[in-house]
XYZ file of C-alpha atoms in Angstrom:
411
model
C 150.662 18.596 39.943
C 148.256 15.991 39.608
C 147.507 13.063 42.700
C 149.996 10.368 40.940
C 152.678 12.838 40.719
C 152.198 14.159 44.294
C 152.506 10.510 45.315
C 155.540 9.365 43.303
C 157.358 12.483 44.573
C 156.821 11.905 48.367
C 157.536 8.501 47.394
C 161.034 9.527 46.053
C 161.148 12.233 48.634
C 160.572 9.388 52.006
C 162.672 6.222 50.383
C 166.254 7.636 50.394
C 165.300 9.554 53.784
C 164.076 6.158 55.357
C 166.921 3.930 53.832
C 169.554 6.391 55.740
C 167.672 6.214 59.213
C 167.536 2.129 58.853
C 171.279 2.423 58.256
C 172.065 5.019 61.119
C 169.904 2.467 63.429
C 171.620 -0.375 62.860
C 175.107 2.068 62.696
C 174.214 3.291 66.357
C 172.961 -0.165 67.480
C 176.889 -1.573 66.609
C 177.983 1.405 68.053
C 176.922 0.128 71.716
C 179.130 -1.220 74.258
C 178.718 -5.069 75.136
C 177.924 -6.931 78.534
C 177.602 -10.034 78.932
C 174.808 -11.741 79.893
C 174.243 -14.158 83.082
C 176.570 -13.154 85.304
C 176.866 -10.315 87.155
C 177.502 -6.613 85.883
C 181.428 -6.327 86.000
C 182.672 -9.889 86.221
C 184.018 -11.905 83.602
C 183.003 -15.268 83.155
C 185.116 -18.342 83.866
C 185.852 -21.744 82.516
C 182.547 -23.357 82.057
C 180.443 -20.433 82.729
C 177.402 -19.909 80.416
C 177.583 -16.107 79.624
C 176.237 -14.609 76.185
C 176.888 -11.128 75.386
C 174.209 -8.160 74.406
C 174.296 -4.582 73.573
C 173.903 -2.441 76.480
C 170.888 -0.117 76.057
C 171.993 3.248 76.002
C 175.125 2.761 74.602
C 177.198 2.800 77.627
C 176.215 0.600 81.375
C 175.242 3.155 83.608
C 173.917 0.621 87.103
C 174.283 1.056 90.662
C 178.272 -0.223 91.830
C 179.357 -1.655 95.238
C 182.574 -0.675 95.981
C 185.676 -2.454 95.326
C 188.416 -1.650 98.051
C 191.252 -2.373 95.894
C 192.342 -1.289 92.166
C 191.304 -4.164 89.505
C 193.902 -6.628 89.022
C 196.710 -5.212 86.432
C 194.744 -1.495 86.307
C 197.033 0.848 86.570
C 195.872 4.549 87.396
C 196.449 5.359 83.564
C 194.508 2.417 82.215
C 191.833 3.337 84.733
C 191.387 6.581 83.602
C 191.385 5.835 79.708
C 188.768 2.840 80.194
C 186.257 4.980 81.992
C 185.991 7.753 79.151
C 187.422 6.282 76.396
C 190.411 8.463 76.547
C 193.635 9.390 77.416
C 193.628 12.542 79.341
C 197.346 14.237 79.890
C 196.215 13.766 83.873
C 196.241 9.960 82.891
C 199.639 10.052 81.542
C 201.212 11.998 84.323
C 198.980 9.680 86.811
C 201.227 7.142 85.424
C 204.539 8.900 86.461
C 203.286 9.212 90.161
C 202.290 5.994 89.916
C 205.759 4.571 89.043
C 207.662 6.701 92.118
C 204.865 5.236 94.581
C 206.142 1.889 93.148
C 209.519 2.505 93.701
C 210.904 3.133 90.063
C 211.936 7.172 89.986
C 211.477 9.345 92.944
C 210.160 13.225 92.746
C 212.088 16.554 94.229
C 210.404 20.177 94.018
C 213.352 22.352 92.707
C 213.291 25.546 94.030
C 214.311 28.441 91.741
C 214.224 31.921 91.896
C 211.476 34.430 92.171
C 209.718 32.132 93.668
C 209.297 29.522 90.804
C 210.586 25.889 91.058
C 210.729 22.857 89.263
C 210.592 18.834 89.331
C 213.396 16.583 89.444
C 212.739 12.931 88.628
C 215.855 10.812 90.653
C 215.611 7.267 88.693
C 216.033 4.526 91.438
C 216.701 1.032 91.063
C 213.604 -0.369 89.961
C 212.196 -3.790 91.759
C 212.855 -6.794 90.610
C 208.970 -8.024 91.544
C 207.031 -5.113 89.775
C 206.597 -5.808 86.033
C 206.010 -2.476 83.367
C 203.624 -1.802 80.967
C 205.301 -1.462 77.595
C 204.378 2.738 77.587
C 205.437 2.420 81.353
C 209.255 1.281 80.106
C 209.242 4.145 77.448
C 208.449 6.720 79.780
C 211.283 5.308 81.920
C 213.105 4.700 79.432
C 213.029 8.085 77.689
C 213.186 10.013 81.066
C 216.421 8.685 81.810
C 218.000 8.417 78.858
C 220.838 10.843 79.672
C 221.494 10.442 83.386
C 219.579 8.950 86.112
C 218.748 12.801 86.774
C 216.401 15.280 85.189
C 213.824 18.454 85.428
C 211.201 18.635 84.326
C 212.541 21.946 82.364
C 215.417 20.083 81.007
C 212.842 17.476 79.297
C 210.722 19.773 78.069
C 214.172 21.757 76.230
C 214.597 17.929 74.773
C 211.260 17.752 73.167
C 210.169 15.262 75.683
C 206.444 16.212 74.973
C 206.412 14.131 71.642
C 207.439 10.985 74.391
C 204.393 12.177 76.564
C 202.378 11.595 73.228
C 203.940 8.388 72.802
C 202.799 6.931 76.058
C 199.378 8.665 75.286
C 199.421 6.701 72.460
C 201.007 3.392 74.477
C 197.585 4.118 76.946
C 195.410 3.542 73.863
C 197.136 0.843 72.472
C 197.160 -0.704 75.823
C 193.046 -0.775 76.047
C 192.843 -2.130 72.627
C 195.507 -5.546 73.333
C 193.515 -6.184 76.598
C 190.555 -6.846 74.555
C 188.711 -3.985 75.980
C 188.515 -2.098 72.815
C 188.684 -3.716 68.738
C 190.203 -0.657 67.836
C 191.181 2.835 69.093
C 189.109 4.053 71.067
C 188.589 7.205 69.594
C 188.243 5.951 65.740
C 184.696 7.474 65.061
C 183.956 5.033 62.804
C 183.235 7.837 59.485
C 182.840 6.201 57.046
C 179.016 6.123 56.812
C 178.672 9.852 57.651
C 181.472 10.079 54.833
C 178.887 8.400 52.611
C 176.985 11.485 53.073
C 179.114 13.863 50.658
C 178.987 12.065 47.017
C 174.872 11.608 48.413
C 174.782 15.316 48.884
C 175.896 16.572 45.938
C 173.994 13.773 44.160
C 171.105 14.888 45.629
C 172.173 18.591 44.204
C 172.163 17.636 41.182
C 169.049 15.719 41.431
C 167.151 18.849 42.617
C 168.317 20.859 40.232
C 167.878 18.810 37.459
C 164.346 18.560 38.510
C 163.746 22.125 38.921
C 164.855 22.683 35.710
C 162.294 20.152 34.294
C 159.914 21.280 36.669
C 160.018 24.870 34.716
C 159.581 22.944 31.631
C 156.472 21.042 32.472
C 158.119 17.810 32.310
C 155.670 15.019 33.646
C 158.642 13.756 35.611
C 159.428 16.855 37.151
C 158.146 16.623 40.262
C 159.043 12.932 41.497
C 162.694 13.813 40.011
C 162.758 16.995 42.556
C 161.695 15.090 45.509
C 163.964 12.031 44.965
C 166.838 14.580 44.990
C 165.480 16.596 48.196
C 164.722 13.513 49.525
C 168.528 12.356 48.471
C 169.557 15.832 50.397
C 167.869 15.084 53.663
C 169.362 11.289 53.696
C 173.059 13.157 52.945
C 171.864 15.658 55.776
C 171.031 12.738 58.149
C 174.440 10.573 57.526
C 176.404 13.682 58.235
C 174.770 14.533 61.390
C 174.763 10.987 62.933
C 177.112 8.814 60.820
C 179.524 8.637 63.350
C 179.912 7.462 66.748
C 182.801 6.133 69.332
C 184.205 2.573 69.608
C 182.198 0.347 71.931
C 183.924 -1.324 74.531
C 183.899 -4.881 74.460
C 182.292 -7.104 77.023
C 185.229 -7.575 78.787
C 185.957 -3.833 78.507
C 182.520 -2.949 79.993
C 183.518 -5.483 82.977
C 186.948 -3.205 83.529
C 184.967 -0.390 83.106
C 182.486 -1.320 86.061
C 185.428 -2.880 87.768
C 187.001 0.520 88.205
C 183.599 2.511 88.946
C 183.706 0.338 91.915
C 187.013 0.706 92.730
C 186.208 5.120 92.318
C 183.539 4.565 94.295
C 185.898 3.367 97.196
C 187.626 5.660 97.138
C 185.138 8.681 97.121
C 183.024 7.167 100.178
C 185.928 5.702 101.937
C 185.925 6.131 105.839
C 188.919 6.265 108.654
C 186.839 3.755 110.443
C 187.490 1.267 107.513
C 190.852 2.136 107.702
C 193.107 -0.380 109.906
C 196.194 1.685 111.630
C 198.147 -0.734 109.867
C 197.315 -0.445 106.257
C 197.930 3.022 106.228
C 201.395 2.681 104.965
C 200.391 0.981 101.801
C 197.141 2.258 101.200
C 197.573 5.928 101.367
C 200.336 6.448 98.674
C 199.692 2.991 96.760
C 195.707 4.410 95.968
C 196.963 8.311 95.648
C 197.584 8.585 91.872
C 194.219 6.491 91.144
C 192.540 9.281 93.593
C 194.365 12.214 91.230
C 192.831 10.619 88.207
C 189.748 10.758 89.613
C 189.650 13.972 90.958
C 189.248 12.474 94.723
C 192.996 13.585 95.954
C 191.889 16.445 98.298
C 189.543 13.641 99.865
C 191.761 11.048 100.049
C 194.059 13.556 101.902
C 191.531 14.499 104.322
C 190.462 10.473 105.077
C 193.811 9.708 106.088
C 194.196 12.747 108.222
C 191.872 11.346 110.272
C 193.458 7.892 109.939
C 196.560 9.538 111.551
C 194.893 11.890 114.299
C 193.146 8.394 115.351
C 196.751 6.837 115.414
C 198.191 9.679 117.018
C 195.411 10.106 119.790
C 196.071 6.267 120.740
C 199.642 6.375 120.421
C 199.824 3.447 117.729
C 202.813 3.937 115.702
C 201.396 1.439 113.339
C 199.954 3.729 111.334
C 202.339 5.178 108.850
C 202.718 7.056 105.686
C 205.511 5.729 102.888
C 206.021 8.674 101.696
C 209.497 8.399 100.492
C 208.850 8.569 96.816
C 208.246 12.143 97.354
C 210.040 15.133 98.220
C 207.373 17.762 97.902
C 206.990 21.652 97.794
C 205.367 21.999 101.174
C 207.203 19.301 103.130
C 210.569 19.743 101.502
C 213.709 18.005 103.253
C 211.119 16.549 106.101
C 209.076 13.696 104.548
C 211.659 12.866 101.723
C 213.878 10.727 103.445
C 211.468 7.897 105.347
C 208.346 6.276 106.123
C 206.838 8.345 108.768
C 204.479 6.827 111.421
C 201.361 8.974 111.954
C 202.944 9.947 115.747
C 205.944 11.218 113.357
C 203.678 13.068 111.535
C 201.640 14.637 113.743
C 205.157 15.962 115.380
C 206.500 17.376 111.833
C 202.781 19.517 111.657
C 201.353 19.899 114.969
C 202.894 23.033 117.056
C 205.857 21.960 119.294
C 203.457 22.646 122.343
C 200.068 20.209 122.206
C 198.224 22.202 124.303
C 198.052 25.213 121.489
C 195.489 22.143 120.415
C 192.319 23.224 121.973
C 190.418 20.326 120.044
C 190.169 16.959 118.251
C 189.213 19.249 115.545
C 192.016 21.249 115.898
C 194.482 18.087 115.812
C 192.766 16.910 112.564
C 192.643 19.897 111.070
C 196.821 20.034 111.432
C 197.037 16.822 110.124
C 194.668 17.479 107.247
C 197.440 20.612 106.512
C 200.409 17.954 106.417
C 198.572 15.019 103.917
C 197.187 18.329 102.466
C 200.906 19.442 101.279
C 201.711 16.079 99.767
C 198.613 16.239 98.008
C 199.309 19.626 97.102
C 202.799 18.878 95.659
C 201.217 15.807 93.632
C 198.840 17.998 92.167
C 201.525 20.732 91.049
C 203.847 17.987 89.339
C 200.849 16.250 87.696
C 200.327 19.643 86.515
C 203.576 20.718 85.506
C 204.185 17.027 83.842
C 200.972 17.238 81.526
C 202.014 20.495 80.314
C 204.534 18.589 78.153
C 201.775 16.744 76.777
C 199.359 19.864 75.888
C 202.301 21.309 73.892
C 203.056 18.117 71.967
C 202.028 18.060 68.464
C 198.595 17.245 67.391
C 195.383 17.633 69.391
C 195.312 15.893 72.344
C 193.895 12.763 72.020
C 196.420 10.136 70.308
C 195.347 10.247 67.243
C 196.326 12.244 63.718
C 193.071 14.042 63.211
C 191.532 16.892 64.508
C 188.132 15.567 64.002
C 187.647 12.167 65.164
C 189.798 9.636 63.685
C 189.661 7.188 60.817
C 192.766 5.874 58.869
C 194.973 9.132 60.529
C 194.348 7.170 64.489
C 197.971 6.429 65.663
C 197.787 2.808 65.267
């Protein structure tokens, strides 16, 4: 092979490899979440407020968060844990059912059953006039109940109930996407340029061969015909191993998003001693199923334990514990019925005589077991309540496809 054939066949061999990694740039450039620009990280700018929007480097904000001592306005557990990740976890879903008994819509009751196994029963209740539902949040409700104001959880799951748990996956993602947070589903992959990779792959076959075959012929073309088709074969390569990548968030999603960092970074550093006595009622069970979704529960539990052996040291019956909404496996028939003061509390789990308390430890530690059980009970329905959803049809993330999505996504 002479010099101007070596050079016209790295020529042909480079082009198509460089065209494909100018489109993948610009591909994975779109494929970054916005911000906007001039105000800061997390808030969205108002009436009159000059704020552009960028690409966030990286793809996805990653900064330092203060924490925000209260849930972002209209984020429900659910929607909190879809707009962090991007998706709808069956934890999310069944976040959203604990959720709606804290608020006073359904109520939950361990069913014992024998050998030692037991199941939920969801009691609907007469939902408040003041508390407006999500569209998925009146399907769930709406589906639970649609034979009685009764039900197991067994009995739903005999009635197929897990293709409704898909539905309100699917109402999670369609939520994200009408708040503006999202342009489209979330988990749409965006394919089509990786897709662009097959007909270029066996293009570039065909080129290669082609070439060979001239190449054993002494064709003067022979060589820059082979390396425009390995060339072609590398780009194909290249579009099928990065020609895909998630949905960026919009700007405003990326200020949820931060939002409700903040907000999980409350409650995973939270203190007693930023507790008042008299929050305790609302706070406790109101933040509980955004503490499930983020895997801070156990914590939660253990900050308001304290809260209570504070109360209960100085006698303040202000602190107390709504915990009405459920009626759990390890506190069955004793914190069902009423909102409980933390004195009350302390009574239901501390032994009869206070002096079997040899320290403050000791007192906390007792309360700790009695949060610990509601916790506990949470945890085992928002288990047994996603189960529903892993056995639905599909796989587990709202859309049709196995693989990503593209045209199959659910909406």
């Amino acid at each position: 092979m002479g010099r101007p054939d070596f050079v016209a066949a790295l020529i042909a061999a480079v082009v198509p490899v460089l065209v494909a990694a100018g489109a993948l740039w610009w591909f994975r450039h779109r494929r970054r979440d916005e911000i906007f620009t001039g105000i800061t990280p997390g808030e969205v700018p108002g009436i009159g407020d000059r704020a552009g929007r960028t690409r966030v480097r990286g793809g996805e904000w990653n900064g330092t968060v203060a924490p925000r001592f209260t849930p972002p306005d209209g984020m429900t557990p659910g929607l909190a844990g879809t707009v962090i990740d991007g998706k709808a976890h069956a934890v999310d879903v069944s976040a959203t059912l604990i959720d709606l008994a804290v608020r006073g819509h359904l109520r939950l009751v361990s069913v014992p059953e024998e050998g030692g196994e037991h199941d939920w029963r969801l009691e609907r209740l007469d939902s408040p006039s003041a508390d407006r539902l999500l569209p998925f949040e009146q399907l769930l409700l709406s589906a639970i109940f649609a034979q009685g104001r009764s039900v197991t959880i067994g009995q739903l799951k005999k009635r197929g109930f897990d293709l409704t748990m898909r539905q309100a996956q699917i109402g999670l993602y369609r939520e994200v996407v009408d708040r503006g947070w999202y342009t489209k589903h979330p988990l749409d992959r965006n394919r089509r340029l990786g897709l662009l990779g097959v007909p270029l792959l066996l293009v570039g076959i065909a080129v290669a061969i082609t070439g060979a075959v001239m190449l054993s012929r002494s064709s003067e073309s022979a060589w820059p015909m082979l390396g425009g088709g390995l060339g072609l074969v590398a780009a194909a390569v290249l579009l099928l191993w990065g020609g895909r990548g998630r949905t960026p968030r919009t700007a405003e999603g990326t200020a949820a998003r931060i939002q409700t960092l903040a907000f999980e970074k409350y409650l995973a550093t939270a203190e007693a001693n930023q507790i008042r006595f008299e929050e305790a009622r609302d706070v406790f069970s109101r933040f509980l199923p955004y503490a499930v979704v983020f895997g801070l529960a156990e914590r939660w539990a253990k900050v308001f334990a304290e809260v209570a052996a504070r109360a209960h040291v100085a006698g303040l019956p202000e602190a107390q514990f709504d915990l009405g909404w459920i009626d759990g496996i390890d506190l069955v028939s004793h914190v069902g019925d009423s909102v409980m003061s933390a004195v009350e509390l302390a009574d239901l789990v501390l032994p009869t005589d206070l002096a079997e308390l040899a320290s403050p430890h000791d007192l906390l530690s007792a309360l700790g077991d009695g949060l610990g059980g509601v916790v506990d009970s949470v945890g085992d329905f928002a288990h047994a309540a996603g189960n529903l959803l892993d056995h639905a049809p599909g796989c587990g993330d709202g859309c049709d496809g196995c693989d990503g999505c593209g045209p199959g996504c659910d909406f």
